[in-house]
Amino acid sequence: MADINLQEVHDFLIEVAKKAGEMITSARPNTSISGSKKNSADLVTETDQAVEKMVSTTLREKYPDFQFMGEETYKPGDKLTSAPTFIVDPIDGTTNFVHSYPYVCISLGFAIDLIPQIGIVYNPFTRTLYSGIKGKGSYLTDTWHDHAQLPLREPEPLGSLDKALIAVEWGSDRSGNDYDIKVKTFRSLCASKDDGGAMVHSLRSLGSAALNLCSVATGSLDIYWEAGCWAWDVCAGWVILTEAGGDIVDANPGNWKPRVDERRYLAVRKGSGQKELIEEFWSHVPGKLEVGL
């Protein structure tokens, strides 16, 4: 395969994201017409499926030699390969979408050799566009910023968890080992230091992995910890965060170099003290998350 022009692919993905955004904002979903993938917290809408069909068709016409992995067409057993692959979530934040909570985006990632290379994350309700290319930085365009390089300000040292604002998600699996570990971790992060907790500034559960990663990239969140999401949730945001100087490790303690498809992630913003903060966070995870193993 000839050398891939990442800038060209990046620019085309922005066009696709804007077209998808028009489909998303023109839809009128509600909780009564939403289907369930697995349970009442794991929703799918006709709009998710229509957007993914548009995206996959458009990308296959333009780049017929590239592979495609999307949330709505994924089948159990499908594996991400080393081939150049678009990794797409048509609507990240579907639960928010059906409740008209505007923390919603389309996430368009592109990976080669399982390494994220391009990330486009677009929230059409706020017209907020995050974009990045591996080795070329990441940027924000919205009402107040015109292709502003991330992070938006010189980052402060990270310090300890008691100075951190952290994003977490409950996920759709609400029983078993991993749910128990999540709940215990949340409690430990929030508890007072007298009770052995970290006494973090606060936890946020906003409902979109891609936008959470982008918020860590900008510096408005210090950490994002998640287990159970998928490569299409994080591929695009991975590029945007790491190009902004952030780091992504495993949600489970000890693995400093996770793959994009391992389903467990701990993201930390740019700033001195990353390693120390990651290790402090890991000390509050009381066991091993099993998803992805």
mmCIF file of C-alpha atoms in Angstrom:
data_model
loop_
_atom_site.group_PDB
_atom_site.id
_atom_site.type_symbol
_atom_site.label_atom_id
_atom_site.label_comp_id
_atom_site.label_asym_id
_atom_site.label_seq_id
_atom_site.Cartn_x
_atom_site.Cartn_y
_atom_site.Cartn_z
ATOM 1 C CA MET A 1 0.000 0.000 0.000
ATOM 2 C CA ALA A 2 1.323 3.430 -0.945
ATOM 3 C CA ASP A 3 2.220 5.915 1.761
ATOM 4 C CA ILE A 4 -0.925 7.263 3.364
ATOM 5 C CA ASN A 5 -1.426 11.018 3.391
ATOM 6 C CA LEU A 6 -2.667 11.460 6.954
ATOM 7 C CA GLN A 7 -3.447 15.136 6.455
ATOM 8 C CA GLU A 8 -5.704 14.334 3.517
ATOM 9 C CA VAL A 9 -7.512 11.631 5.487
ATOM 10 C CA HIS A 10 -7.836 14.010 8.460
ATOM 11 C CA ASP A 11 -9.398 16.742 6.326
ATOM 12 C CA PHE A 12 -11.839 14.320 4.713
ATOM 13 C CA LEU A 13 -12.889 12.981 8.118
ATOM 14 C CA ILE A 14 -13.761 16.513 9.214
ATOM 15 C CA GLU A 15 -16.072 16.813 6.202
ATOM 16 C CA VAL A 16 -17.702 13.495 7.127
ATOM 17 C CA ALA A 17 -18.072 14.564 10.765
ATOM 18 C CA LYS A 18 -19.834 17.787 9.777
ATOM 19 C CA LYS A 19 -22.239 15.865 7.526
ATOM 20 C CA ALA A 20 -22.935 13.408 10.345
ATOM 21 C CA GLY A 21 -23.494 16.320 12.694
ATOM 22 C CA GLU A 22 -26.314 17.612 10.508
ATOM 23 C CA MET A 23 -27.998 14.210 10.692
ATOM 24 C CA ILE A 24 -27.633 14.092 14.465
ATOM 25 C CA THR A 25 -28.975 17.568 15.185
ATOM 26 C CA SER A 26 -31.930 17.152 12.824
ATOM 27 C CA ALA A 27 -33.067 13.944 14.543
ATOM 28 C CA ARG A 28 -35.682 13.989 17.281
ATOM 29 C CA PRO A 29 -34.983 10.964 19.474
ATOM 30 C CA ASN A 30 -36.668 10.185 22.768
ATOM 31 C CA THR A 31 -36.438 7.467 25.377
ATOM 32 C CA SER A 32 -39.653 5.775 24.270
ATOM 33 C CA ILE A 33 -38.378 4.935 20.759
ATOM 34 C CA SER A 34 -34.875 3.849 21.710
ATOM 35 C CA GLY A 35 -33.918 0.216 21.423
ATOM 36 C CA SER A 36 -31.683 -1.592 23.897
ATOM 37 C CA LYS A 37 -28.526 -3.402 22.903
ATOM 38 C CA LYS A 38 -28.296 -5.254 26.182
ATOM 39 C CA ASN A 39 -30.210 -3.470 28.907
ATOM 40 C CA SER A 40 -31.999 -0.219 29.599
ATOM 41 C CA ALA A 41 -28.683 1.639 30.035
ATOM 42 C CA ASP A 42 -27.174 0.514 26.708
ATOM 43 C CA LEU A 43 -29.223 2.293 24.085
ATOM 44 C CA VAL A 44 -29.254 2.354 20.300
ATOM 45 C CA THR A 45 -31.282 4.636 18.067
ATOM 46 C CA GLU A 46 -32.175 4.696 14.391
ATOM 47 C CA THR A 47 -29.950 7.741 14.130
ATOM 48 C CA ASP A 48 -26.866 5.795 15.324
ATOM 49 C CA GLN A 49 -27.477 3.245 12.591
ATOM 50 C CA ALA A 50 -28.202 5.803 9.875
ATOM 51 C CA VAL A 51 -25.120 7.869 10.713
ATOM 52 C CA GLU A 52 -22.855 4.827 10.710
ATOM 53 C CA LYS A 53 -24.248 3.702 7.366
ATOM 54 C CA MET A 54 -23.560 7.119 5.870
ATOM 55 C CA VAL A 55 -20.053 7.227 7.348
ATOM 56 C CA SER A 56 -19.088 3.705 6.304
ATOM 57 C CA THR A 57 -20.429 4.152 2.780
ATOM 58 C CA THR A 58 -18.668 7.486 2.346
ATOM 59 C CA LEU A 59 -15.342 6.223 3.669
ATOM 60 C CA ARG A 60 -15.426 3.001 1.645
ATOM 61 C CA GLU A 61 -16.085 4.952 -1.544
ATOM 62 C CA LYS A 62 -13.154 7.278 -0.868
ATOM 63 C CA TYR A 63 -10.761 4.710 0.639
ATOM 64 C CA PRO A 64 -11.772 1.229 -0.589
ATOM 65 C CA ASP A 65 -8.502 -0.370 0.581
ATOM 66 C CA PHE A 66 -8.959 0.601 4.236
ATOM 67 C CA GLN A 67 -10.783 -1.484 6.814
ATOM 68 C CA PHE A 68 -13.763 -0.223 8.814
ATOM 69 C CA MET A 69 -14.852 -0.970 12.378
ATOM 70 C CA GLY A 70 -17.994 0.712 13.683
ATOM 71 C CA GLU A 71 -20.039 0.327 16.829
ATOM 72 C CA GLU A 72 -23.320 -0.477 15.116
ATOM 73 C CA THR A 73 -21.898 -3.049 12.666
ATOM 74 C CA TYR A 74 -19.494 -4.739 15.098
ATOM 75 C CA LYS A 75 -20.101 -8.450 15.604
ATOM 76 C CA PRO A 76 -18.744 -10.467 18.559
ATOM 77 C CA GLY A 77 -15.400 -11.918 17.554
ATOM 78 C CA ASP A 78 -14.444 -9.086 15.196
ATOM 79 C CA LYS A 79 -10.806 -8.168 15.801
ATOM 80 C CA LEU A 80 -8.916 -4.991 15.076
ATOM 81 C CA THR A 81 -5.996 -5.850 12.770
ATOM 82 C CA SER A 82 -2.787 -4.084 11.778
ATOM 83 C CA ALA A 83 -4.374 -2.933 8.505
ATOM 84 C CA PRO A 84 -5.244 0.761 8.123
ATOM 85 C CA THR A 85 -8.654 0.956 9.781
ATOM 86 C CA PHE A 86 -11.308 3.576 10.389
ATOM 87 C CA ILE A 87 -12.662 3.110 13.934
ATOM 88 C CA VAL A 88 -15.990 4.894 14.294
ATOM 89 C CA ASP A 89 -18.626 5.637 16.894
ATOM 90 C CA PRO A 90 -21.505 7.341 15.052
ATOM 91 C CA ILE A 91 -22.969 8.766 18.256
ATOM 92 C CA ASP A 92 -20.855 8.626 21.388
ATOM 93 C CA GLY A 93 -23.204 9.543 24.192
ATOM 94 C CA THR A 94 -26.375 7.872 22.916
ATOM 95 C CA THR A 95 -28.007 7.967 26.339
ATOM 96 C CA ASN A 96 -27.367 11.709 26.466
ATOM 97 C CA PHE A 97 -28.710 11.999 22.910
ATOM 98 C CA VAL A 98 -32.072 10.385 23.701
ATOM 99 C CA HIS A 99 -32.415 12.555 26.808
ATOM 100 C CA SER A 100 -31.541 15.734 24.851
ATOM 101 C CA TYR A 101 -28.467 16.271 27.009
ATOM 102 C CA PRO A 102 -26.014 17.862 24.559
ATOM 103 C CA TYR A 103 -22.794 16.083 25.632
ATOM 104 C CA VAL A 104 -22.815 14.076 22.390
ATOM 105 C CA CYS A 105 -20.364 13.615 19.541
ATOM 106 C CA ILE A 106 -19.335 11.628 16.523
ATOM 107 C CA SER A 107 -15.942 9.982 17.001
ATOM 108 C CA LEU A 108 -13.886 9.206 13.884
ATOM 109 C CA GLY A 109 -10.573 7.471 14.489
ATOM 110 C CA PHE A 110 -7.994 5.993 12.135
ATOM 111 C CA ALA A 111 -5.366 3.461 13.176
ATOM 112 C CA ILE A 112 -2.433 1.741 11.480
ATOM 113 C CA ASP A 113 -0.763 -1.268 13.137
ATOM 114 C CA LEU A 114 -3.320 -0.835 15.964
ATOM 115 C CA ILE A 115 -1.817 2.581 16.758
ATOM 116 C CA PRO A 116 -4.215 5.565 16.604
ATOM 117 C CA GLN A 117 -3.058 8.002 13.926
ATOM 118 C CA ILE A 118 -5.943 10.436 13.373
ATOM 119 C CA GLY A 119 -8.730 11.614 15.637
ATOM 120 C CA ILE A 120 -11.783 13.723 14.850
ATOM 121 C CA VAL A 121 -14.345 14.323 17.593
ATOM 122 C CA TYR A 122 -17.243 16.655 16.785
ATOM 123 C CA ASN A 123 -20.113 17.750 19.016
ATOM 124 C CA PRO A 124 -22.682 19.164 16.582
ATOM 125 C CA PHE A 125 -24.885 20.650 19.300
ATOM 126 C CA THR A 126 -22.127 22.966 20.519
ATOM 127 C CA ARG A 127 -20.240 22.986 17.190
ATOM 128 C CA THR A 128 -17.104 21.941 18.991
ATOM 129 C CA LEU A 129 -14.467 20.219 16.870
ATOM 130 C CA TYR A 130 -11.404 18.452 18.256
ATOM 131 C CA SER A 131 -8.867 17.132 15.770
ATOM 132 C CA GLY A 132 -5.421 15.597 15.815
ATOM 133 C CA ILE A 133 -2.810 13.782 13.742
ATOM 134 C CA LYS A 134 -0.087 11.682 15.334
ATOM 135 C CA GLY A 135 3.096 13.748 15.402
ATOM 136 C CA LYS A 136 1.362 16.976 14.352
ATOM 137 C CA GLY A 137 -0.494 18.103 17.469
ATOM 138 C CA SER A 138 -4.165 18.398 18.317
ATOM 139 C CA TYR A 139 -6.510 21.354 18.065
ATOM 140 C CA LEU A 140 -9.856 22.810 19.132
ATOM 141 C CA THR A 141 -12.242 24.852 17.035
ATOM 142 C CA ASP A 142 -15.419 26.242 18.584
ATOM 143 C CA THR A 143 -17.188 29.556 19.156
ATOM 144 C CA TRP A 144 -14.196 30.948 21.032
ATOM 145 C CA HIS A 145 -11.253 29.124 19.440
ATOM 146 C CA ASP A 146 -10.084 28.877 15.843
ATOM 147 C CA HIS A 147 -7.819 25.842 15.504
ATOM 148 C CA ALA A 148 -6.274 26.482 18.923
ATOM 149 C CA GLN A 149 -3.533 24.045 19.812
ATOM 150 C CA LEU A 150 -4.119 21.837 22.846
ATOM 151 C CA PRO A 151 -3.794 22.039 25.764
ATOM 152 C CA LEU A 152 -5.427 25.443 25.916
ATOM 153 C CA ARG A 153 -3.093 26.778 28.594
ATOM 154 C CA GLU A 154 0.280 25.957 30.058
ATOM 155 C CA PRO A 155 -0.542 23.061 32.364
ATOM 156 C CA GLU A 156 -0.030 23.275 36.075
ATOM 157 C CA PRO A 157 1.867 20.437 37.776
ATOM 158 C CA LEU A 158 -0.508 17.565 38.451
ATOM 159 C CA GLY A 159 0.127 17.230 42.164
ATOM 160 C CA SER A 160 -1.889 14.622 44.039
ATOM 161 C CA LEU A 161 -5.426 13.296 43.646
ATOM 162 C CA ASP A 162 -6.797 15.718 46.247
ATOM 163 C CA LYS A 163 -6.355 18.453 43.633
ATOM 164 C CA ALA A 164 -7.879 16.489 40.752
ATOM 165 C CA LEU A 165 -11.165 16.681 38.849
ATOM 166 C CA ILE A 166 -11.846 13.190 37.517
ATOM 167 C CA ALA A 167 -14.253 11.779 34.935
ATOM 168 C CA VAL A 168 -15.655 8.293 35.512
ATOM 169 C CA GLU A 169 -18.531 6.357 33.948
ATOM 170 C CA TRP A 170 -20.908 3.786 35.409
ATOM 171 C CA GLY A 171 -21.206 1.880 32.134
ATOM 172 C CA SER A 172 -24.019 -0.447 31.144
ATOM 173 C CA ASP A 173 -22.814 -3.497 33.100
ATOM 174 C CA ARG A 174 -24.288 -2.952 36.555
ATOM 175 C CA SER A 175 -23.384 -6.211 38.290
ATOM 176 C CA GLY A 176 -20.459 -8.521 38.874
ATOM 177 C CA ASN A 177 -16.751 -8.051 39.585
ATOM 178 C CA ASP A 178 -16.097 -4.981 37.453
ATOM 179 C CA TYR A 179 -19.120 -3.091 38.735
ATOM 180 C CA ASP A 180 -18.047 -3.792 42.302
ATOM 181 C CA ILE A 181 -14.528 -2.569 41.587
ATOM 182 C CA LYS A 182 -15.876 0.598 39.981
ATOM 183 C CA VAL A 183 -18.099 1.402 42.946
ATOM 184 C CA LYS A 184 -15.325 0.722 45.458
ATOM 185 C CA THR A 185 -12.893 2.828 43.415
ATOM 186 C CA PHE A 186 -15.339 5.733 43.233
ATOM 187 C CA ARG A 187 -15.844 5.557 46.979
ATOM 188 C CA SER A 188 -12.113 5.447 47.676
ATOM 189 C CA LEU A 189 -11.439 8.408 45.387
ATOM 190 C CA CYS A 190 -14.085 10.536 47.083
ATOM 191 C CA ALA A 191 -13.633 9.488 50.700
ATOM 192 C CA SER A 192 -11.820 11.677 53.207
ATOM 193 C CA LYS A 193 -8.174 11.026 53.850
ATOM 194 C CA ASP A 194 -9.054 10.143 57.444
ATOM 195 C CA ASP A 195 -10.928 7.166 56.003
ATOM 196 C CA GLY A 196 -8.115 6.220 53.612
ATOM 197 C CA GLY A 197 -9.623 7.995 50.621
ATOM 198 C CA ALA A 198 -8.094 10.393 48.115
ATOM 199 C CA MET A 199 -10.526 13.276 48.770
ATOM 200 C CA VAL A 200 -10.511 14.288 45.085
ATOM 201 C CA HIS A 201 -12.016 17.641 44.177
ATOM 202 C CA SER A 202 -14.914 15.813 42.531
ATOM 203 C CA LEU A 203 -16.018 13.087 40.126
ATOM 204 C CA ARG A 204 -17.865 13.774 36.881
ATOM 205 C CA SER A 205 -19.935 11.229 34.944
ATOM 206 C CA LEU A 206 -20.783 12.932 31.660
ATOM 207 C CA GLY A 207 -21.543 10.050 29.323
ATOM 208 C CA SER A 208 -19.111 10.262 26.394
ATOM 209 C CA ALA A 209 -15.700 8.606 26.388
ATOM 210 C CA ALA A 210 -14.516 10.608 23.384
ATOM 211 C CA LEU A 211 -15.487 13.970 24.864
ATOM 212 C CA ASN A 212 -14.045 12.974 28.241
ATOM 213 C CA LEU A 213 -10.683 12.295 26.581
ATOM 214 C CA CYS A 214 -10.892 15.619 24.771
ATOM 215 C CA SER A 215 -11.622 17.413 28.030
ATOM 216 C CA VAL A 216 -8.491 15.847 29.533
ATOM 217 C CA ALA A 217 -6.629 17.017 26.421
ATOM 218 C CA THR A 218 -7.759 20.623 26.917
ATOM 219 C CA GLY A 219 -6.823 20.491 30.596
ATOM 220 C CA SER A 220 -10.327 21.013 32.002
ATOM 221 C CA LEU A 221 -10.295 17.471 33.407
ATOM 222 C CA ASP A 222 -7.223 16.020 35.090
ATOM 223 C CA ILE A 223 -8.044 12.316 34.747
ATOM 224 C CA TYR A 224 -10.504 9.998 33.018
ATOM 225 C CA TRP A 225 -10.817 6.374 34.213
ATOM 226 C CA GLU A 226 -12.989 3.831 32.431
ATOM 227 C CA ALA A 227 -13.447 0.106 31.887
ATOM 228 C CA GLY A 228 -15.893 -1.429 29.449
ATOM 229 C CA CYS A 229 -15.819 0.987 26.541
ATOM 230 C CA TRP A 230 -14.501 0.012 23.105
ATOM 231 C CA ALA A 231 -11.868 1.030 20.559
ATOM 232 C CA TRP A 232 -14.412 3.185 18.698
ATOM 233 C CA ASP A 233 -15.075 5.113 21.908
ATOM 234 C CA VAL A 234 -11.429 6.017 22.439
ATOM 235 C CA CYS A 235 -9.424 5.815 19.197
ATOM 236 C CA ALA A 236 -10.052 9.398 18.086
ATOM 237 C CA GLY A 237 -9.764 10.870 21.572
ATOM 238 C CA TRP A 238 -6.552 8.896 22.134
ATOM 239 C CA VAL A 239 -4.820 10.836 19.352
ATOM 240 C CA ILE A 240 -6.187 14.170 20.537
ATOM 241 C CA LEU A 241 -5.081 13.557 24.129
ATOM 242 C CA THR A 242 -1.626 12.164 23.462
ATOM 243 C CA GLU A 243 -0.865 14.893 20.930
ATOM 244 C CA ALA A 244 -1.776 17.381 23.683
ATOM 245 C CA GLY A 245 0.875 15.842 25.931
ATOM 246 C CA GLY A 246 -1.445 13.587 27.894
ATOM 247 C CA ASP A 247 -0.928 9.908 28.570
ATOM 248 C CA ILE A 248 -3.125 6.804 28.473
ATOM 249 C CA VAL A 249 -2.403 3.707 30.525
ATOM 250 C CA ASP A 250 -4.469 0.709 31.630
ATOM 251 C CA ALA A 251 -7.298 1.170 34.114
ATOM 252 C CA ASN A 252 -5.802 -1.851 35.855
ATOM 253 C CA PRO A 253 -2.611 -1.175 37.799
ATOM 254 C CA GLY A 254 0.730 -1.931 36.191
ATOM 255 C CA ASN A 255 0.148 -1.844 32.428
ATOM 256 C CA TRP A 256 1.747 1.325 31.065
ATOM 257 C CA LYS A 257 1.236 0.532 27.368
ATOM 258 C CA PRO A 258 -2.294 -0.712 26.672
ATOM 259 C CA ARG A 259 -3.583 -1.345 23.168
ATOM 260 C CA VAL A 260 -6.393 0.793 21.832
ATOM 261 C CA ASP A 261 -8.732 -2.224 21.891
ATOM 262 C CA GLU A 262 -8.061 -3.490 25.434
ATOM 263 C CA ARG A 263 -11.192 -1.791 26.846
ATOM 264 C CA ARG A 264 -9.599 -0.413 30.031
ATOM 265 C CA TYR A 265 -8.211 3.116 30.111
ATOM 266 C CA LEU A 266 -6.751 5.687 32.478
ATOM 267 C CA ALA A 267 -6.081 9.047 30.817
ATOM 268 C CA VAL A 268 -4.117 11.856 32.439
ATOM 269 C CA ARG A 269 -3.621 15.398 31.167
ATOM 270 C CA LYS A 270 -0.300 16.998 30.343
ATOM 271 C CA GLY A 271 1.727 18.221 33.313
ATOM 272 C CA SER A 272 4.668 17.259 35.457
ATOM 273 C CA GLY A 273 3.956 14.402 37.841
ATOM 274 C CA GLN A 274 2.010 12.165 35.441
ATOM 275 C CA LYS A 275 3.705 8.952 36.568
ATOM 276 C CA GLU A 276 3.239 9.722 40.249
ATOM 277 C CA LEU A 277 -0.434 10.601 39.816
ATOM 278 C CA ILE A 278 -1.109 7.438 37.810
ATOM 279 C CA GLU A 279 0.479 5.317 40.517
ATOM 280 C CA GLU A 280 -1.503 7.115 43.204
ATOM 281 C CA PHE A 281 -4.716 6.492 41.270
ATOM 282 C CA TRP A 282 -3.887 2.814 40.773
ATOM 283 C CA SER A 283 -3.471 2.494 44.554
ATOM 284 C CA HIS A 284 -7.208 3.205 44.884
ATOM 285 C CA VAL A 285 -8.274 0.406 42.477
ATOM 286 C CA PRO A 286 -9.077 -2.525 44.812
ATOM 287 C CA GLY A 287 -8.711 -5.452 42.422
ATOM 288 C CA LYS A 288 -8.482 -6.403 38.756
ATOM 289 C CA LEU A 289 -11.038 -5.325 36.207
ATOM 290 C CA GLU A 290 -11.802 -8.350 34.038
ATOM 291 C CA VAL A 291 -13.255 -6.724 30.917
ATOM 292 C CA GLY A 292 -10.920 -7.039 27.958
ATOM 293 C CA LEU A 293 -8.731 -9.716 29.534
#
